[in-house]
PDB file of C-alpha atoms in Angstrom:
ATOM      1  CA  UNK A 664     -43.959 207.383 118.012  1.00 66.00           C
ATOM      2  CA  UNK A 665     -42.113 208.290 114.673  1.00 84.00           C
ATOM      3  CA  UNK A 666     -40.360 204.912 113.944  1.00 91.00           C
ATOM      4  CA  UNK A 667     -38.362 204.291 110.855  1.00 94.00           C
ATOM      5  CA  UNK A 668     -37.508 201.206 109.711  1.00 95.00           C
ATOM      6  CA  UNK A 669     -34.746 199.679 107.267  1.00 96.00           C
ATOM      7  CA  UNK A 670     -34.432 196.383 105.238  1.00 97.00           C
ATOM      8  CA  UNK A 671     -32.304 194.639 105.244  1.00 97.00           C
ATOM      9  CA  UNK A 672     -30.235 195.444 108.230  1.00 96.00           C
ATOM     10  CA  UNK A 673     -27.179 193.967 106.531  1.00 96.00           C
ATOM     11  CA  UNK A 674     -26.400 192.622 103.115  1.00 97.00           C
ATOM     12  CA  UNK A 675     -23.505 191.006 101.489  1.00 97.00           C
ATOM     13  CA  UNK A 676     -23.504 191.042  97.502  1.00 95.00           C
ATOM     14  CA  UNK A 677     -20.995 190.581  94.533  1.00 96.00           C
ATOM     15  CA  UNK A 678     -19.463 193.100  92.312  1.00 97.00           C
ATOM     16  CA  UNK A 679     -21.487 194.259  89.530  1.00 96.00           C
ATOM     17  CA  UNK A 680     -25.098 193.141  91.054  1.00 97.00           C
ATOM     18  CA  UNK A 681     -27.621 195.708  92.322  1.00 97.00           C
ATOM     19  CA  UNK A 682     -28.996 195.946  95.746  1.00 97.00           C
ATOM     20  CA  UNK A 683     -32.114 197.681  96.707  1.00 97.00           C
ATOM     21  CA  UNK A 684     -32.516 199.129 100.410  1.00 97.00           C
ATOM     22  CA  UNK A 685     -35.895 200.213 101.773  1.00 97.00           C
ATOM     23  CA  UNK A 686     -36.801 202.727 104.350  1.00 96.00           C
ATOM     24  CA  UNK A 687     -40.072 202.771 105.663  1.00 95.00           C
ATOM     25  CA  UNK A 688     -41.913 205.266 108.325  1.00 93.00           C
ATOM     26  CA  UNK A 689     -44.197 203.047 110.549  1.00 93.00           C
ATOM     27  CA  UNK A 690     -46.260 205.589 112.268  1.00 89.00           C
ATOM     28  CA  UNK A 691     -46.087 208.741 110.246  1.00 88.00           C
ATOM     29  CA  UNK A 692     -46.655 209.904 106.876  1.00 88.00           C
ATOM     30  CA  UNK A 693     -43.000 211.169 105.762  1.00 88.00           C
ATOM     31  CA  UNK A 694     -43.045 213.805 102.987  1.00 86.00           C
ATOM     32  CA  UNK A 695     -39.335 213.938 102.777  1.00 91.00           C
ATOM     33  CA  UNK A 696     -36.904 211.169 103.245  1.00 94.00           C
ATOM     34  CA  UNK A 697     -32.984 211.621 103.275  1.00 94.00           C
ATOM     35  CA  UNK A 698     -30.160 208.959 102.375  1.00 96.00           C
ATOM     36  CA  UNK A 699     -27.040 208.913 104.385  1.00 96.00           C
ATOM     37  CA  UNK A 700     -23.805 207.141 103.859  1.00 96.00           C
ATOM     38  CA  UNK A 701     -21.480 206.575 106.621  1.00 93.00           C
ATOM     39  CA  UNK A 702     -17.678 205.115 106.435  1.00 87.00           C
ATOM     40  CA  UNK A 703     -16.037 203.775 109.277  1.00 82.00           C
ATOM     41  CA  UNK A 704     -15.191 206.193 111.962  1.00 78.00           C
ATOM     42  CA  UNK A 705     -16.761 209.231 109.957  1.00 83.00           C
ATOM     43  CA  UNK A 706     -19.824 211.034 110.451  1.00 86.00           C
ATOM     44  CA  UNK A 707     -22.889 211.007 108.269  1.00 90.00           C
ATOM     45  CA  UNK A 708     -22.691 212.211 104.674  1.00 92.00           C
ATOM     46  CA  UNK A 709     -26.071 213.384 102.988  1.00 93.00           C
ATOM     47  CA  UNK A 710     -26.285 211.821  99.683  1.00 95.00           C
ATOM     48  CA  UNK A 711     -29.481 212.766  98.626  1.00 94.00           C
ATOM     49  CA  UNK A 712     -33.329 214.294  99.594  1.00 93.00           C
ATOM     50  CA  UNK A 713     -36.298 212.646  98.000  1.00 91.00           C
ATOM     51  CA  UNK A 714     -39.563 214.184  98.288  1.00 87.00           C
ATOM     52  CA  UNK A 715     -42.889 211.748  97.750  1.00 83.00           C
ATOM     53  CA  UNK A 716     -43.821 211.699  94.023  1.00 81.00           C
ATOM     54  CA  UNK A 717     -40.877 213.729  93.046  1.00 83.00           C
ATOM     55  CA  UNK A 718     -37.227 212.976  91.914  1.00 87.00           C
ATOM     56  CA  UNK A 719     -34.537 213.180  94.468  1.00 91.00           C
ATOM     57  CA  UNK A 720     -32.175 215.897  94.743  1.00 93.00           C
ATOM     58  CA  UNK A 721     -28.748 214.525  94.872  1.00 95.00           C
ATOM     59  CA  UNK A 722     -25.691 216.109  96.771  1.00 93.00           C
ATOM     60  CA  UNK A 723     -22.866 217.249  94.606  1.00 92.00           C
ATOM     61  CA  UNK A 724     -20.477 214.446  93.851  1.00 93.00           C
ATOM     62  CA  UNK A 725     -23.107 211.645  94.634  1.00 94.00           C
ATOM     63  CA  UNK A 726     -23.793 209.616  91.078  1.00 94.00           C
ATOM     64  CA  UNK A 727     -27.607 209.419  90.148  1.00 93.00           C
ATOM     65  CA  UNK A 728     -27.396 206.467  87.980  1.00 94.00           C
ATOM     66  CA  UNK A 729     -25.612 204.349  90.351  1.00 95.00           C
ATOM     67  CA  UNK A 730     -27.556 205.415  93.446  1.00 96.00           C
ATOM     68  CA  UNK A 731     -31.386 205.063  92.303  1.00 95.00           C
ATOM     69  CA  UNK A 732     -34.044 206.855  94.839  1.00 94.00           C
ATOM     70  CA  UNK A 733     -37.415 206.399  94.695  1.00 90.00           C
ATOM     71  CA  UNK A 734     -40.089 207.866  96.985  1.00 89.00           C
ATOM     72  CA  UNK A 735     -43.025 206.462  95.654  1.00 82.00           C
ATOM     73  CA  UNK A 736     -45.188 206.525  98.547  1.00 89.00           C
ATOM     74  CA  UNK A 737     -45.652 208.507 101.951  1.00 89.00           C
ATOM     75  CA  UNK A 738     -44.262 205.761 104.060  1.00 92.00           C
ATOM     76  CA  UNK A 739     -41.728 204.207 101.816  1.00 93.00           C
ATOM     77  CA  UNK A 740     -38.200 205.318 100.023  1.00 94.00           C
ATOM     78  CA  UNK A 741     -35.511 202.910  98.249  1.00 95.00           C
ATOM     79  CA  UNK A 742     -32.088 203.186  97.513  1.00 97.00           C
ATOM     80  CA  UNK A 743     -30.789 200.943  94.780  1.00 97.00           C
ATOM     81  CA  UNK A 744     -27.056 200.607  94.508  1.00 97.00           C
ATOM     82  CA  UNK A 745     -26.515 199.774  91.283  1.00 96.00           C
ATOM     83  CA  UNK A 746     -23.275 197.707  89.642  1.00 96.00           C
ATOM     84  CA  UNK A 747     -22.036 197.586  93.389  1.00 96.00           C
ATOM     85  CA  UNK A 748     -18.357 197.783  93.725  1.00 96.00           C
ATOM     86  CA  UNK A 749     -16.189 197.030  96.604  1.00 95.00           C
ATOM     87  CA  UNK A 750     -16.034 200.761  97.216  1.00 94.00           C
ATOM     88  CA  UNK A 751     -19.793 201.106  97.838  1.00 95.00           C
ATOM     89  CA  UNK A 752     -19.402 198.966 100.967  1.00 95.00           C
ATOM     90  CA  UNK A 753     -20.611 201.395 103.609  1.00 95.00           C
ATOM     91  CA  UNK A 754     -23.196 202.063 106.155  1.00 96.00           C
ATOM     92  CA  UNK A 755     -26.251 203.685 104.596  1.00 97.00           C
ATOM     93  CA  UNK A 756     -28.844 205.243 106.854  1.00 96.00           C
ATOM     94  CA  UNK A 757     -32.135 206.928 105.974  1.00 96.00           C
ATOM     95  CA  UNK A 758     -34.220 209.582 107.840  1.00 94.00           C
ATOM     96  CA  UNK A 759     -37.627 210.607 107.222  1.00 93.00           C
ATOM     97  CA  UNK A 760     -39.289 214.158 108.013  1.00 88.00           C
ATOM     98  CA  UNK A 761     -43.093 214.378 108.445  1.00 80.00           C
ATOM     99  CA  UNK A 762     -44.992 217.760 107.001  1.00 73.00           C
ATOM    100  CA  UNK A 763     -44.648 220.693 109.981  1.00 71.00           C
ATOM    101  CA  UNK A 764     -42.384 223.230 111.111  1.00 69.00           C
ATOM    102  CA  UNK A 765     -39.991 221.237 113.500  1.00 67.00           C
ATOM    103  CA  UNK A 766     -37.749 219.793 110.753  1.00 71.00           C
ATOM    104  CA  UNK A 767     -37.100 217.057 113.036  1.00 80.00           C
ATOM    105  CA  UNK A 768     -35.843 214.090 111.212  1.00 87.00           C
ATOM    106  CA  UNK A 769     -36.281 210.401 112.532  1.00 91.00           C
ATOM    107  CA  UNK A 770     -33.582 207.935 111.496  1.00 93.00           C
ATOM    108  CA  UNK A 771     -33.635 204.526 110.802  1.00 94.00           C
ATOM    109  CA  UNK A 772     -31.284 201.847 112.220  1.00 94.00           C
ATOM    110  CA  UNK A 773     -29.137 201.718 109.049  1.00 95.00           C
ATOM    111  CA  UNK A 774     -28.141 199.101 106.480  1.00 97.00           C
ATOM    112  CA  UNK A 775     -24.655 197.391 106.181  1.00 96.00           C
ATOM    113  CA  UNK A 776     -23.705 196.755 102.696  1.00 97.00           C
ATOM    114  CA  UNK A 777     -20.578 194.827 101.867  1.00 96.00           C
ATOM    115  CA  UNK A 778     -19.507 194.244  98.185  1.00 96.00           C
ATOM    116  CA  UNK A 779     -17.260 191.340  97.589  1.00 96.00           C
TER     117      UNK A 779
ATOM    118  CA  UNK B 493     -21.604 226.343 103.476  1.00 85.00           C
ATOM    119  CA  UNK B 494     -22.610 225.195 107.084  1.00 90.00           C
ATOM    120  CA  UNK B 495     -19.878 223.313 109.034  1.00 92.00           C
ATOM    121  CA  UNK B 496     -20.224 221.656 112.297  1.00 95.00           C
ATOM    122  CA  UNK B 497     -17.459 221.032 114.641  1.00 96.00           C
ATOM    123  CA  UNK B 498     -17.162 219.137 117.661  1.00 96.00           C
ATOM    124  CA  UNK B 499     -14.903 218.704 120.387  1.00 93.00           C
ATOM    125  CA  UNK B 500     -13.105 216.798 121.692  1.00 93.00           C
ATOM    126  CA  UNK B 501     -12.951 214.071 119.353  1.00 94.00           C
ATOM    127  CA  UNK B 502     -12.933 211.591 122.081  1.00 96.00           C
ATOM    128  CA  UNK B 503     -13.201 211.570 125.794  1.00 96.00           C
ATOM    129  CA  UNK B 504     -12.386 208.960 128.357  1.00 97.00           C
ATOM    130  CA  UNK B 505     -13.903 209.601 131.940  1.00 97.00           C
ATOM    131  CA  UNK B 506     -14.666 207.602 135.222  1.00 97.00           C
ATOM    132  CA  UNK B 507     -17.886 206.546 135.993  1.00 97.00           C
ATOM    133  CA  UNK B 508     -19.865 209.086 137.825  1.00 97.00           C
ATOM    134  CA  UNK B 509     -18.180 212.086 136.300  1.00 97.00           C
ATOM    135  CA  UNK B 510     -20.384 215.089 134.874  1.00 97.00           C
ATOM    136  CA  UNK B 511     -19.156 216.101 131.554  1.00 96.00           C
ATOM    137  CA  UNK B 512     -19.832 218.380 128.460  1.00 96.00           C
ATOM    138  CA  UNK B 513     -19.583 217.886 125.002  1.00 97.00           C
ATOM    139  CA  UNK B 514     -18.984 220.756 122.591  1.00 97.00           C
ATOM    140  CA  UNK B 515     -20.321 221.589 119.302  1.00 98.00           C
ATOM    141  CA  UNK B 516     -20.055 224.744 117.213  1.00 97.00           C
ATOM    142  CA  UNK B 517     -21.421 225.816 113.808  1.00 96.00           C
ATOM    143  CA  UNK B 518     -20.574 228.345 111.171  1.00 94.00           C
ATOM    144  CA  UNK B 519     -23.729 229.626 110.071  1.00 91.00           C
ATOM    145  CA  UNK B 520     -26.089 231.146 112.993  1.00 90.00           C
ATOM    146  CA  UNK B 521     -29.223 230.984 110.653  1.00 90.00           C
ATOM    147  CA  UNK B 522     -30.355 227.286 111.871  1.00 91.00           C
ATOM    148  CA  UNK B 523     -34.016 226.023 112.276  1.00 89.00           C
ATOM    149  CA  UNK B 524     -32.772 223.609 115.078  1.00 91.00           C
ATOM    150  CA  UNK B 525     -29.980 221.563 116.575  1.00 94.00           C
ATOM    151  CA  UNK B 526     -30.163 218.069 117.234  1.00 94.00           C
ATOM    152  CA  UNK B 527     -27.928 215.610 119.528  1.00 97.00           C
ATOM    153  CA  UNK B 528     -27.476 212.012 118.399  1.00 95.00           C
ATOM    154  CA  UNK B 529     -26.032 209.054 120.084  1.00 96.00           C
ATOM    155  CA  UNK B 530     -24.829 206.211 117.917  1.00 94.00           C
ATOM    156  CA  UNK B 531     -23.433 202.808 119.121  1.00 93.00           C
ATOM    157  CA  UNK B 532     -20.852 200.970 117.124  1.00 88.00           C
ATOM    158  CA  UNK B 533     -22.461 199.522 114.108  1.00 85.00           C
ATOM    159  CA  UNK B 534     -25.935 200.814 114.653  1.00 89.00           C
ATOM    160  CA  UNK B 535     -28.084 203.623 113.549  1.00 89.00           C
ATOM    161  CA  UNK B 536     -28.952 207.048 115.235  1.00 91.00           C
ATOM    162  CA  UNK B 537     -30.796 207.655 118.766  1.00 91.00           C
ATOM    163  CA  UNK B 538     -32.168 211.207 118.768  1.00 90.00           C
ATOM    164  CA  UNK B 539     -31.211 212.690 122.142  1.00 95.00           C
ATOM    165  CA  UNK B 540     -32.696 216.231 122.162  1.00 95.00           C
ATOM    166  CA  UNK B 541     -33.727 218.619 119.517  1.00 92.00           C
ATOM    167  CA  UNK B 542     -33.392 222.345 120.121  1.00 94.00           C
ATOM    168  CA  UNK B 543     -35.492 224.706 118.071  1.00 90.00           C
ATOM    169  CA  UNK B 544     -33.599 227.988 116.953  1.00 90.00           C
ATOM    170  CA  UNK B 545     -35.974 229.855 119.522  1.00 91.00           C
ATOM    171  CA  UNK B 546     -35.039 228.005 122.310  1.00 94.00           C
ATOM    172  CA  UNK B 547     -32.206 228.055 124.671  1.00 95.00           C
ATOM    173  CA  UNK B 548     -32.134 224.284 126.103  1.00 96.00           C
ATOM    174  CA  UNK B 549     -33.467 220.922 126.430  1.00 96.00           C
ATOM    175  CA  UNK B 550     -33.104 218.643 128.874  1.00 97.00           C
ATOM    176  CA  UNK B 551     -34.042 214.825 128.978  1.00 95.00           C
ATOM    177  CA  UNK B 552     -33.102 212.932 132.227  1.00 97.00           C
ATOM    178  CA  UNK B 553     -29.343 213.322 132.859  1.00 97.00           C
ATOM    179  CA  UNK B 554     -28.682 215.081 129.675  1.00 97.00           C
ATOM    180  CA  UNK B 555     -29.100 218.727 128.910  1.00 98.00           C
ATOM    181  CA  UNK B 556     -28.482 220.560 125.902  1.00 97.00           C
ATOM    182  CA  UNK B 557     -27.919 224.622 125.390  1.00 97.00           C
ATOM    183  CA  UNK B 558     -27.734 226.406 122.433  1.00 97.00           C
ATOM    184  CA  UNK B 559     -26.380 229.975 121.678  1.00 96.00           C
ATOM    185  CA  UNK B 560     -27.295 230.729 118.422  1.00 93.00           C
ATOM    186  CA  UNK B 561     -25.432 233.825 117.981  1.00 92.00           C
ATOM    187  CA  UNK B 562     -22.245 232.618 119.016  1.00 95.00           C
ATOM    188  CA  UNK B 563     -22.828 229.315 117.079  1.00 95.00           C
ATOM    189  CA  UNK B 564     -22.207 227.082 119.902  1.00 97.00           C
ATOM    190  CA  UNK B 565     -24.042 224.000 121.498  1.00 98.00           C
ATOM    191  CA  UNK B 566     -23.182 221.994 124.745  1.00 98.00           C
ATOM    192  CA  UNK B 567     -24.182 218.724 125.777  1.00 97.00           C
ATOM    193  CA  UNK B 568     -24.042 218.201 129.701  1.00 98.00           C
ATOM    194  CA  UNK B 569     -24.164 214.676 130.914  1.00 98.00           C
ATOM    195  CA  UNK B 570     -24.708 214.303 134.693  1.00 97.00           C
ATOM    196  CA  UNK B 571     -23.446 211.504 136.414  1.00 97.00           C
ATOM    197  CA  UNK B 572     -22.148 209.488 133.760  1.00 97.00           C
ATOM    198  CA  UNK B 573     -22.397 205.703 133.557  1.00 97.00           C
ATOM    199  CA  UNK B 574     -20.761 203.148 131.557  1.00 97.00           C
ATOM    200  CA  UNK B 575     -23.641 202.390 129.474  1.00 97.00           C
ATOM    201  CA  UNK B 576     -23.329 206.162 128.189  1.00 97.00           C
ATOM    202  CA  UNK B 577     -20.361 205.052 126.064  1.00 97.00           C
ATOM    203  CA  UNK B 578     -21.222 205.575 122.436  1.00 97.00           C
ATOM    204  CA  UNK B 579     -20.312 208.327 120.074  1.00 96.00           C
ATOM    205  CA  UNK B 580     -22.479 211.612 120.404  1.00 97.00           C
ATOM    206  CA  UNK B 581     -23.123 213.437 116.892  1.00 96.00           C
ATOM    207  CA  UNK B 582     -24.310 217.055 116.662  1.00 97.00           C
ATOM    208  CA  UNK B 583     -26.134 218.150 113.720  1.00 95.00           C
ATOM    209  CA  UNK B 584     -27.578 221.345 112.712  1.00 94.00           C
ATOM    210  CA  UNK B 585     -30.369 222.323 109.849  1.00 89.00           C
ATOM    211  CA  UNK B 586     -31.066 225.536 108.359  1.00 80.00           C
ATOM    212  CA  UNK B 587     -29.712 228.493 105.999  1.00 69.00           C
ATOM    213  CA  UNK B 588     -32.753 228.003 103.958  1.00 70.00           C
ATOM    214  CA  UNK B 589     -32.618 224.107 104.024  1.00 73.00           C
ATOM    215  CA  UNK B 590     -33.751 221.237 105.852  1.00 77.00           C
ATOM    216  CA  UNK B 591     -30.647 219.103 105.504  1.00 86.00           C
ATOM    217  CA  UNK B 592     -28.809 218.105 108.271  1.00 91.00           C
ATOM    218  CA  UNK B 593     -25.302 218.939 108.567  1.00 92.00           C
ATOM    219  CA  UNK B 594     -23.539 216.534 111.038  1.00 94.00           C
ATOM    220  CA  UNK B 595     -20.236 216.873 113.121  1.00 94.00           C
ATOM    221  CA  UNK B 596     -17.609 214.106 112.985  1.00 93.00           C
ATOM    222  CA  UNK B 597     -18.838 213.085 116.519  1.00 95.00           C
ATOM    223  CA  UNK B 598     -17.009 212.869 120.112  1.00 97.00           C
ATOM    224  CA  UNK B 599     -16.488 209.282 121.123  1.00 96.00           C
ATOM    225  CA  UNK B 600     -17.395 208.892 124.813  1.00 97.00           C
ATOM    226  CA  UNK B 601     -16.037 206.016 126.915  1.00 97.00           C
ATOM    227  CA  UNK B 602     -17.117 205.813 130.867  1.00 97.00           C
ATOM    228  CA  UNK B 603     -14.766 203.615 132.464  1.00 97.00           C
ATOM    229  CA  UNK B 604     -16.579 201.494 135.441  1.00 95.00           C
TER     230      UNK B 604
END
């Protein structure tokens, strides 16, 4: 149980285009989803927290207009990188948490974004 | 602000050796602590979750301990195997937030 999927697993796009990444909880309802970014040989940095039906809460330094997050249902959150630039190339990982006291997060397999 | 430190940054051991990975955190007001494994280019695999009220968790050859008062956790791997080679990440949530704060990881190499 507690499986989280991401799509696509990798994507290459040209500078200036927008890319959408999906994060789905397959066997549970995710009241909260998180989006992380990981640069090579670095740890995960939280970008934003999203609750179903609410606006996402972004971490300091993360551009809201560039990284659009939508959490329209209890099983799906999307991250759209708008007007992508090469410096946005990174590994993006989502996680999901179901309602309850454990606060355990279940992680997706990640999406490798390369902007050329 | 919570900070998580993992020592060592890298570790290379011969197959069969028992080893310990260390994690420390600055704010002891945590909800839980998780240990993850990450293979190159892959996502995170959750290994063990320790709630703040617990002292340790075990899964197979893995044992994680938590000393909340001193802000420390250890991950013990028994009888290491080449397949254990990966980066191990420690993360904590708490301080009134469900956000996970990650350490930079320990890259483990187990040599055949």
